[in-house]
CSV table of C-alpha atoms in Angstrom, one decimal:
chain,number,residue,atom,x,y,z
A,1,MET,CA,0.0,-0.1,0.0
A,2,ARG,CA,1.5,3.4,-1.0
A,3,SER,CA,1.0,6.2,1.4
A,4,PHE,CA,2.8,9.5,1.8
A,5,ILE,CA,2.9,12.6,4.0
A,6,VAL,CA,3.6,16.0,2.6
A,7,GLY,CA,3.6,19.1,4.9
A,8,LEU,CA,5.4,22.4,5.5
A,9,ASP,CA,5.5,22.1,9.3
A,10,PRO,CA,8.1,19.4,10.4
A,11,GLY,CA,6.3,19.1,13.8
A,12,GLU,CA,3.0,18.3,12.2
A,13,VAL,CA,4.5,15.8,9.8
A,14,ALA,CA,6.5,14.0,12.6
A,15,ARG,CA,3.2,13.9,14.8
A,16,LEU,CA,1.1,12.3,11.9
A,17,ALA,CA,4.0,9.8,11.2
A,18,ARG,CA,4.0,8.7,14.8
A,19,LEU,CA,0.1,8.4,14.8
A,20,SER,CA,0.2,6.4,11.7
A,21,ALA,CA,3.0,4.0,12.9
A,22,ALA,CA,1.0,3.5,16.1
A,23,ILE,CA,-2.0,2.0,14.2
A,24,GLY,CA,0.2,0.0,12.0
A,25,PHE,CA,0.0,2.3,9.0
A,26,PRO,CA,3.5,3.1,7.8
A,27,VAL,CA,3.9,6.2,5.6
A,28,GLY,CA,6.8,7.8,3.6
A,29,VAL,CA,7.6,11.4,4.0
A,30,LEU,CA,8.0,13.4,0.9
A,31,PRO,CA,9.7,16.8,0.8
A,32,GLY,CA,7.1,18.7,-1.2
A,33,LEU,CA,4.4,18.4,-3.8
A,34,ASP,CA,6.8,18.0,-6.8
A,35,ALA,CA,8.0,14.9,-5.3
A,36,LEU,CA,4.4,13.7,-4.7
A,37,ARG,CA,3.5,14.4,-8.3
A,38,LEU,CA,6.5,12.2,-9.4
A,39,GLU,CA,5.3,9.4,-7.2
A,40,LEU,CA,1.8,9.6,-8.6
A,41,ALA,CA,2.9,9.6,-12.1
A,42,ARG,CA,4.6,6.2,-11.7
A,43,PRO,CA,2.6,3.8,-13.7
A,44,GLY,CA,1.3,0.4,-12.5
A,45,VAL,CA,2.0,0.8,-8.8
A,46,GLY,CA,-1.6,1.2,-7.5
A,47,ARG,CA,-3.6,4.0,-5.7
A,48,ALA,CA,-1.8,6.0,-3.1
A,49,LEU,CA,-3.2,7.5,0.2
A,50,VAL,CA,-1.9,11.0,0.6
A,51,LEU,CA,-1.9,12.9,3.9
A,52,LEU,CA,-1.5,16.7,3.9
A,53,PRO,CA,-1.1,17.9,7.4
A,54,ASP,CA,-1.1,21.7,6.5
A,55,LEU,CA,-4.1,24.0,6.1
A,56,GLY,CA,-2.1,26.0,3.7
A,57,LEU,CA,-2.2,23.2,1.1
A,58,THR,CA,-6.0,23.0,1.1
A,59,ARG,CA,-6.3,24.3,-2.4
A,60,ASP,CA,-3.4,22.1,-3.6
A,61,ALA,CA,-5.3,19.1,-2.1
A,62,VAL,CA,-8.4,19.9,-4.2
A,63,ARG,CA,-6.4,20.2,-7.4
A,64,LEU,CA,-4.5,17.0,-6.6
A,65,ALA,CA,-7.8,15.1,-6.0
A,66,ALA,CA,-9.4,16.5,-9.1
A,67,GLU,CA,-6.3,15.7,-11.3
A,68,HIS,CA,-5.0,12.3,-9.7
A,69,GLY,CA,-8.4,10.9,-8.3
A,70,ASP,CA,-7.8,7.7,-10.2
A,71,THR,CA,-4.3,7.0,-8.6
A,72,ALA,CA,-4.6,8.8,-5.2
A,73,PHE,CA,-6.9,9.7,-2.2
A,74,ILE,CA,-6.1,13.0,-0.8
A,75,VAL,CA,-6.6,13.7,2.9
A,76,VAL,CA,-6.2,17.3,4.6
A,77,VAL,CA,-5.4,17.0,8.3
A,78,ALA,CA,-6.3,20.2,10.1
A,79,ASP,CA,-8.5,21.4,12.9
A,80,THR,CA,-10.5,23.5,10.5
A,81,ILE,CA,-10.9,23.9,6.6
A,82,PRO,CA,-12.6,26.6,4.6
A,83,PRO,CA,-16.1,25.3,3.8
A,84,ASP,CA,-15.9,26.0,0.1
A,85,ASP,CA,-12.6,24.0,-0.1
A,86,TYR,CA,-14.0,21.1,2.0
A,87,LYS,CA,-17.1,20.9,-0.4
A,88,ALA,CA,-14.9,20.9,-3.5
A,89,LEU,CA,-12.5,18.3,-2.0
A,90,VAL,CA,-15.3,15.8,-1.2
A,91,ARG,CA,-17.1,16.3,-4.4
A,92,THR,CA,-14.0,15.2,-6.3
A,93,GLY,CA,-14.8,11.7,-4.8
A,94,ALA,CA,-11.1,11.4,-4.1
A,95,GLY,CA,-10.5,13.4,-0.9
A,96,GLU,CA,-11.5,14.1,2.6
A,97,TRP,CA,-10.7,16.2,5.7
A,98,ILE,CA,-10.0,14.9,9.2
A,99,GLN,CA,-9.3,16.8,12.4
A,100,TRP,CA,-6.3,16.3,14.7
A,101,GLY,CA,-8.5,15.5,17.6
A,102,SER,CA,-9.9,12.3,16.1
A,103,CYS,CA,-6.9,11.7,13.7
A,104,GLU,CA,-6.0,8.2,15.0
A,105,VAL,CA,-9.6,6.8,14.7
A,106,GLU,CA,-10.2,8.4,11.3
A,107,LEU,CA,-6.9,7.2,9.9
A,108,ALA,CA,-7.7,3.7,10.9
A,109,ASP,CA,-11.0,4.0,9.0
A,110,LEU,CA,-9.2,5.5,6.0
A,111,VAL,CA,-6.8,2.6,5.8
A,112,LYS,CA,-9.7,0.2,5.6
A,113,ARG,CA,-11.6,2.1,2.8
A,114,PHE,CA,-9.3,4.4,0.8
A,115,ALA,CA,-8.4,1.8,-1.8
A,116,ALA,CA,-12.1,1.5,-2.8
A,117,PRO,CA,-12.7,3.2,-6.2
A,118,ALA,CA,-14.0,6.8,-5.9
A,119,HIS,CA,-17.7,7.1,-6.5
A,120,ALA,CA,-19.0,8.3,-9.8
A,121,GLY,CA,-20.8,11.6,-10.1
A,122,ASN,CA,-20.7,14.6,-7.8
A,123,GLY,CA,-23.2,13.2,-5.3
A,124,ALA,CA,-26.4,14.7,-4.0
A,125,ARG,CA,-27.2,18.4,-4.1
A,126,ILE,CA,-27.7,19.7,-0.5
A,127,VAL,CA,-30.7,22.0,0.2
A,128,THR,CA,-30.8,23.3,3.7
A,129,PHE,CA,-33.9,24.6,5.3
A,130,ALA,CA,-33.0,27.1,8.1
A,131,PRO,CA,-35.7,28.3,10.4
A,132,SER,CA,-35.5,32.0,11.5
A,133,LYS,CA,-37.2,31.0,14.8
A,134,GLY,CA,-39.1,28.0,16.3
A,135,GLY,CA,-42.6,27.3,15.1
A,136,VAL,CA,-42.4,28.6,11.6
A,137,GLY,CA,-43.3,25.2,10.0
A,138,ASN,CA,-39.9,24.4,8.7
A,139,THR,CA,-40.3,20.6,9.2
A,140,SER,CA,-43.7,20.6,7.6
A,141,LEU,CA,-42.2,22.4,4.4
A,142,VAL,CA,-39.2,20.0,4.3
A,143,ALA,CA,-41.6,17.0,4.4
A,144,GLU,CA,-43.8,18.5,1.6
A,145,MET,CA,-40.6,19.3,-0.6
A,146,GLY,CA,-39.4,15.6,-0.1
A,147,VAL,CA,-42.8,14.2,-1.3
A,148,LEU,CA,-43.0,16.7,-4.3
A,149,LEU,CA,-39.5,16.4,-5.5
A,150,SER,CA,-39.3,12.6,-5.4
A,151,GLY,CA,-42.8,12.0,-6.8
A,152,PRO,CA,-43.9,11.7,-10.6
A,153,LYS,CA,-43.5,14.9,-12.4
A,154,ALA,CA,-46.2,16.5,-14.3
A,155,ALA,CA,-44.4,16.8,-17.6
A,156,GLY,CA,-44.7,13.3,-19.2
A,157,GLY,CA,-45.0,11.4,-16.0
A,158,ARG,CA,-41.3,11.3,-15.4
A,159,SER,CA,-39.9,9.9,-12.2
A,160,GLY,CA,-38.8,12.4,-9.5
A,161,SER,CA,-35.3,12.7,-8.0
A,162,ARG,CA,-33.9,10.4,-5.5
A,163,VAL,CA,-34.4,12.3,-2.3
A,164,ALA,CA,-33.4,12.0,1.3
A,165,VAL,CA,-34.9,14.2,4.0
A,166,LEU,CA,-32.6,14.6,7.0
A,167,ASP,CA,-33.9,15.9,10.3
A,168,LEU,CA,-31.1,17.4,12.4
A,169,ASN,CA,-33.5,18.4,15.2
A,170,PHE,CA,-31.8,15.8,17.6
A,171,GLN,CA,-34.0,17.0,20.6
A,172,GLY,CA,-37.6,17.1,19.6
A,173,GLY,CA,-37.5,16.4,15.9
A,174,THR,CA,-41.0,15.9,14.4
A,175,LEU,CA,-40.2,14.8,10.8
A,176,ALA,CA,-41.1,11.2,11.5
A,177,ASP,CA,-44.5,12.1,12.9
A,178,THR,CA,-45.2,14.3,10.0
A,179,LEU,CA,-44.5,11.5,7.6
A,180,ALA,CA,-45.7,8.7,9.8
A,181,VAL,CA,-42.5,6.7,9.7
A,182,GLU,CA,-40.4,5.1,12.4
A,183,PRO,CA,-37.6,7.3,13.8
A,184,ARG,CA,-34.5,5.3,13.2
A,185,PHE,CA,-31.8,7.9,12.8
A,186,ASP,CA,-30.0,7.5,16.1
A,187,LEU,CA,-26.7,9.3,15.3
A,188,ALA,CA,-25.9,9.5,19.0
A,189,GLU,CA,-25.2,5.8,18.9
A,190,VAL,CA,-21.9,6.5,17.0
A,191,ALA,CA,-21.1,9.8,18.9
A,192,GLY,CA,-17.2,10.0,19.0
A,193,ARG,CA,-16.8,7.1,16.5
A,194,PRO,CA,-17.5,8.5,13.1
A,195,GLU,CA,-15.5,5.6,11.7
A,196,ARG,CA,-18.5,3.3,12.2
A,197,LEU,CA,-20.5,5.3,9.6
A,198,ASP,CA,-20.8,3.3,6.4
A,199,GLU,CA,-23.4,2.2,3.9
A,200,GLN,CA,-24.6,-0.6,6.1
A,201,LEU,CA,-25.3,1.7,9.1
A,202,ALA,CA,-26.9,4.2,6.9
A,203,GLU,CA,-29.5,1.5,5.9
A,204,VAL,CA,-30.2,0.9,9.4
A,205,PHE,CA,-30.8,4.6,10.1
A,206,LEU,CA,-33.3,5.2,7.2
A,207,SER,CA,-36.9,4.8,7.1
A,208,CYS,CA,-38.5,4.5,3.6
A,209,TYR,CA,-41.5,6.7,2.9
A,210,ALA,CA,-41.7,6.0,-0.9
A,211,ASP,CA,-39.9,4.3,-3.6
A,212,ARG,CA,-37.6,7.3,-4.2
A,213,LEU,CA,-37.9,9.1,-0.8
A,214,ASP,CA,-36.0,8.1,2.2
A,215,VAL,CA,-36.3,9.7,5.7
A,216,PHE,CA,-33.6,10.0,8.3
A,217,ALA,CA,-35.4,11.1,11.4
A,218,PRO,CA,-34.0,10.9,15.1
A,219,PRO,CA,-36.0,8.9,17.8
A,220,PRO,CA,-37.5,10.9,20.7
A,221,ARG,CA,-34.9,10.6,23.3
A,222,LEU,CA,-32.5,12.8,25.3
A,223,VAL,CA,-29.3,13.6,23.3
A,224,MET,CA,-26.4,15.6,24.5
A,225,LEU,CA,-25.9,18.0,21.7
A,226,ASP,CA,-22.2,18.4,22.4
A,227,ASP,CA,-21.9,14.7,21.4
A,228,ILE,CA,-23.1,15.5,17.8
A,229,THR,CA,-19.8,16.9,16.5
A,230,PRO,CA,-19.4,18.6,13.1
A,231,ASN,CA,-17.2,15.6,12.0
A,232,LEU,CA,-20.0,13.2,12.8
A,233,VAL,CA,-22.6,15.3,11.0
A,234,PHE,CA,-20.6,15.8,7.9
A,235,THR,CA,-19.4,12.2,7.7
A,236,PHE,CA,-23.0,11.0,7.7
A,237,ILE,CA,-23.9,13.4,4.9
A,238,ASP,CA,-20.9,12.3,2.9
A,239,THR,CA,-21.8,8.7,3.4
A,240,ILE,CA,-25.4,8.9,2.0
A,241,SER,CA,-24.7,11.7,-0.5
A,242,PRO,CA,-23.7,9.3,-3.4
A,243,ARG,CA,-27.0,7.5,-3.2
A,244,TYR,CA,-29.3,10.5,-3.8
A,245,ASP,CA,-29.9,13.4,-6.2
A,246,LEU,CA,-31.1,15.6,-3.4
A,247,VAL,CA,-30.6,15.8,0.2
A,248,LEU,CA,-33.1,18.1,2.0
A,249,VAL,CA,-31.9,19.2,5.6
A,250,ASP,CA,-34.1,20.2,8.3
A,251,LEU,CA,-32.1,22.4,10.6
A,252,PRO,CA,-33.0,23.1,14.2
A,253,SER,CA,-33.8,26.7,15.2
A,254,VAL,CA,-30.9,26.8,17.6
A,255,ALA,CA,-27.3,27.3,16.4
A,256,LEU,CA,-24.9,24.5,16.9
A,257,GLY,CA,-21.3,24.1,16.3
A,258,TRP,CA,-21.9,22.7,12.8
A,259,THR,CA,-24.8,24.8,11.7
A,260,GLU,CA,-23.0,27.6,9.8
A,261,THR,CA,-20.5,25.2,8.2
A,262,LEU,CA,-23.4,23.1,6.8
A,263,ILE,CA,-25.2,26.2,5.5
A,264,GLU,CA,-22.0,27.3,3.9
A,265,GLY,CA,-21.6,23.9,2.2
A,266,SER,CA,-25.1,23.8,0.8
A,267,ASP,CA,-26.0,24.3,-2.8
A,268,ALA,CA,-29.2,26.0,-1.8
A,269,VAL,CA,-30.7,27.5,1.5
A,270,VAL,CA,-34.4,28.0,2.2
A,271,VAL,CA,-34.8,30.4,5.1
A,272,THR,CA,-38.4,30.1,6.8
A,273,GLY,CA,-40.3,32.6,8.8
A,274,ILE,CA,-43.8,33.7,9.5
A,275,ALA,CA,-45.8,36.9,8.5
A,276,THR,CA,-46.0,38.6,11.9
A,277,VAL,CA,-44.1,41.7,12.6
A,278,PRO,CA,-41.6,40.0,15.0
A,279,GLY,CA,-41.5,36.9,12.7
A,280,LEU,CA,-40.5,39.2,9.8
A,281,ARG,CA,-37.8,40.8,11.9
A,282,ARG,CA,-36.4,37.4,12.8
A,283,LEU,CA,-36.5,36.3,9.1
A,284,CYS,CA,-34.4,39.4,8.0
A,285,ASP,CA,-32.0,38.9,10.9
A,286,ARG,CA,-31.4,35.3,9.8
A,287,LEU,CA,-31.0,36.2,6.2
A,288,SER,CA,-28.5,38.8,7.2
A,289,ARG,CA,-26.4,36.4,9.3
A,290,ILE,CA,-26.4,34.0,6.4
A,291,ASP,CA,-25.3,36.7,4.0
A,292,ASP,CA,-22.2,37.2,6.2
A,293,LEU,CA,-21.2,33.5,5.7
A,294,SER,CA,-18.9,32.7,2.8
A,295,THR,CA,-21.3,30.8,0.8
A,296,PRO,CA,-22.2,31.1,-3.0
A,297,ALA,CA,-25.4,29.2,-2.4
A,298,ARG,CA,-28.7,30.8,-3.5
A,299,ARG,CA,-31.2,31.8,-0.9
A,300,LEU,CA,-34.9,31.7,-0.9
A,301,ALA,CA,-37.1,33.5,1.9
A,302,VAL,CA,-40.3,31.6,2.6
A,303,VAL,CA,-42.9,33.6,4.6
A,304,ASN,CA,-45.1,30.8,6.0
A,305,GLN,CA,-48.6,31.1,7.5
A,306,ALA,CA,-49.4,34.3,5.7
A,307,ASP,CA,-52.9,35.7,5.9
A,308,THR,CA,-55.0,36.2,2.8
A,309,ASP,CA,-58.1,38.2,2.0
A,310,MET,CA,-61.5,37.1,0.7
A,311,MET,CA,-60.2,36.9,-2.8
A,312,GLY,CA,-57.2,34.8,-1.7
A,313,ARG,CA,-54.7,37.6,-2.0
A,314,PHE,CA,-51.8,38.0,0.5
A,315,VAL,CA,-52.8,40.9,2.8
A,316,ARG,CA,-49.2,42.0,3.6
A,317,ARG,CA,-47.6,41.3,0.3
A,318,ALA,CA,-46.3,44.8,-0.2
A,319,GLU,CA,-44.7,44.9,3.3
A,320,VAL,CA,-43.0,41.5,2.8
A,321,ASP,CA,-41.7,42.7,-0.6
A,322,ARG,CA,-40.4,45.9,0.8
A,323,LEU,CA,-38.6,44.1,3.7
A,324,LEU,CA,-37.1,41.4,1.4
A,325,ALA,CA,-36.4,43.7,-1.5
A,326,GLY,CA,-33.8,42.2,-3.9
A,327,ARG,CA,-34.3,38.7,-2.6
A,328,ASP,CA,-36.0,35.6,-3.9
A,329,ASN,CA,-39.1,35.3,-1.7
A,330,LEU,CA,-42.4,33.2,-1.6
A,331,LEU,CA,-45.4,33.5,0.6
A,332,VAL,CA,-47.2,30.3,1.7
A,333,ARG,CA,-50.8,31.0,2.9
A,334,ARG,CA,-52.2,30.1,6.3
A,335,ASP,CA,-54.5,27.0,6.2
A,336,CYS,CA,-54.9,25.7,9.7
A,337,ALA,CA,-57.5,23.2,8.8
A,338,GLY,CA,-55.6,21.8,5.9
A,339,MET,CA,-52.3,21.4,7.8
A,340,GLU,CA,-54.2,19.9,10.8
A,341,THR,CA,-55.6,17.4,8.5
A,342,ALA,CA,-52.3,16.5,7.1
A,343,ALA,CA,-50.6,16.3,10.5
A,344,ASN,CA,-53.4,13.8,11.8
A,345,SER,CA,-53.2,11.7,8.7
A,346,GLY,CA,-49.4,11.5,8.5
A,347,GLN,CA,-49.5,12.6,4.9
A,348,PRO,CA,-48.2,15.8,3.4
A,349,LEU,CA,-50.9,18.3,2.2
A,350,VAL,CA,-49.6,17.9,-1.5
A,351,GLU,CA,-50.9,14.4,-1.4
A,352,ILE,CA,-54.2,14.8,0.3
A,353,ALA,CA,-55.1,18.2,-1.4
A,354,PRO,CA,-52.7,18.7,-4.3
A,355,ASP,CA,-54.9,21.1,-6.1
A,356,GLY,CA,-55.7,23.6,-3.2
A,357,ARG,CA,-54.2,27.1,-3.1
A,358,LEU,CA,-52.0,26.1,-0.3
A,359,GLY,CA,-50.6,23.2,-2.3
A,360,ARG,CA,-50.0,25.6,-5.3
A,361,ASP,CA,-47.9,27.8,-2.8
A,362,ILE,CA,-45.8,24.9,-1.8
A,363,ARG,CA,-45.3,23.7,-5.4
A,364,ARG,CA,-43.6,27.1,-6.1
A,365,ILE,CA,-40.9,26.4,-3.5
A,366,ALA,CA,-40.3,23.0,-5.1
A,367,LYS,CA,-39.9,24.5,-8.5
A,368,TRP,CA,-37.3,27.1,-7.1
A,369,ILE,CA,-35.3,24.2,-5.6
A,370,GLU,CA,-35.4,22.3,-9.0
A,371,ALA,CA,-34.3,25.3,-10.8
A,372,VAL,CA,-31.5,26.2,-8.4
A,373,ALA,CA,-30.2,22.9,-7.1
A,374,ALA,CA,-31.5,20.0,-9.2
A,375,ARG,CA,-30.8,21.4,-12.7
A,376,PRO,CA,-27.1,20.2,-12.9
A,377,ALA,CA,-28.1,16.7,-11.9
A,378,GLU,CA,-30.9,16.7,-14.4
A,379,SER,CA,-28.6,18.0,-17.1
A,380,ALA,CA,-26.0,15.3,-16.5
A,381,ARG,CA,-28.6,12.5,-16.7
A,382,GLY,CA,-30.1,14.0,-19.9
A,383,SER,CA,-26.8,14.1,-21.6
A,384,ALA,CA,-26.1,10.6,-20.6
A,385,ALA,CA,-29.3,9.5,-22.1
């Protein structure tokens, strides 16, 4: 097995070499990237595992993974990594990031799996639903989107995307109740041991709602949120991503250590709020904080539970448009009876009343997601056909 360390800091290189030797994983130390490229260019000697214990080499790691993915698996070892670089590295299918704090465990896992061929394609598009406060109907909208985007399309009866809905409300999540499935996503079981996450465990965690819609929803039990580390969350998303076209993420209303990084790494972000004066203020605040993050993702503001007049027109449309000027925004009307029926039946409203006005509001969100996030995957499938 070929394996190399390249780094600019002699102390970090030596530390990583000692950790590797301790788990029976011998590595060679190379003086720089030029020497590494010579090694990777040697024909007929198999794939190499490359460890780069230097944050300054992150961009080089992405380029190496893109250029040499058939002959090498590139690993950045650092406490943090720029979200855009991490996203680009993982999407090559030939790279990963591990943290110093869990380095020994993660290296052991990499030794077992790095020789497997890189997965084809770019993995799922990640669409994150971020509530501006509690009680804005974020989970209900995620459930509606999952059913819509995975179901038969109106045009020609085409099959929908392969979709996973992922509930990250580890304390008090309601996605399983909303879709009437068994909550099996017990990520706390592997807290501190992300190396246990693999395809087989992902199968244990999922609940199947429909042929092309899988649900990952946590069971109702007390979870210490500090145990759900960023590495655990991101490793799980990386594990399931190759199986789907879209992963729809239901974020909690509270900010956790991995929340902003997940938003930064998403392909699209749907920020949800309600049409009250305090609710609109919180929505604008949330959007402003997301604007400050280094993310290129498109953002949609969804104002939920908006009142309408006798003609079905939104009564505060002008105020909402003024507050959200220059942003993509959609209003979803209040329909307490319809949503209560959906909640009691365990079926999304788009299934029990697909032609109602509220259903049409919800479909507009799905169309926005398709246009922003799903189009590259659709284009790839179309060109292959």
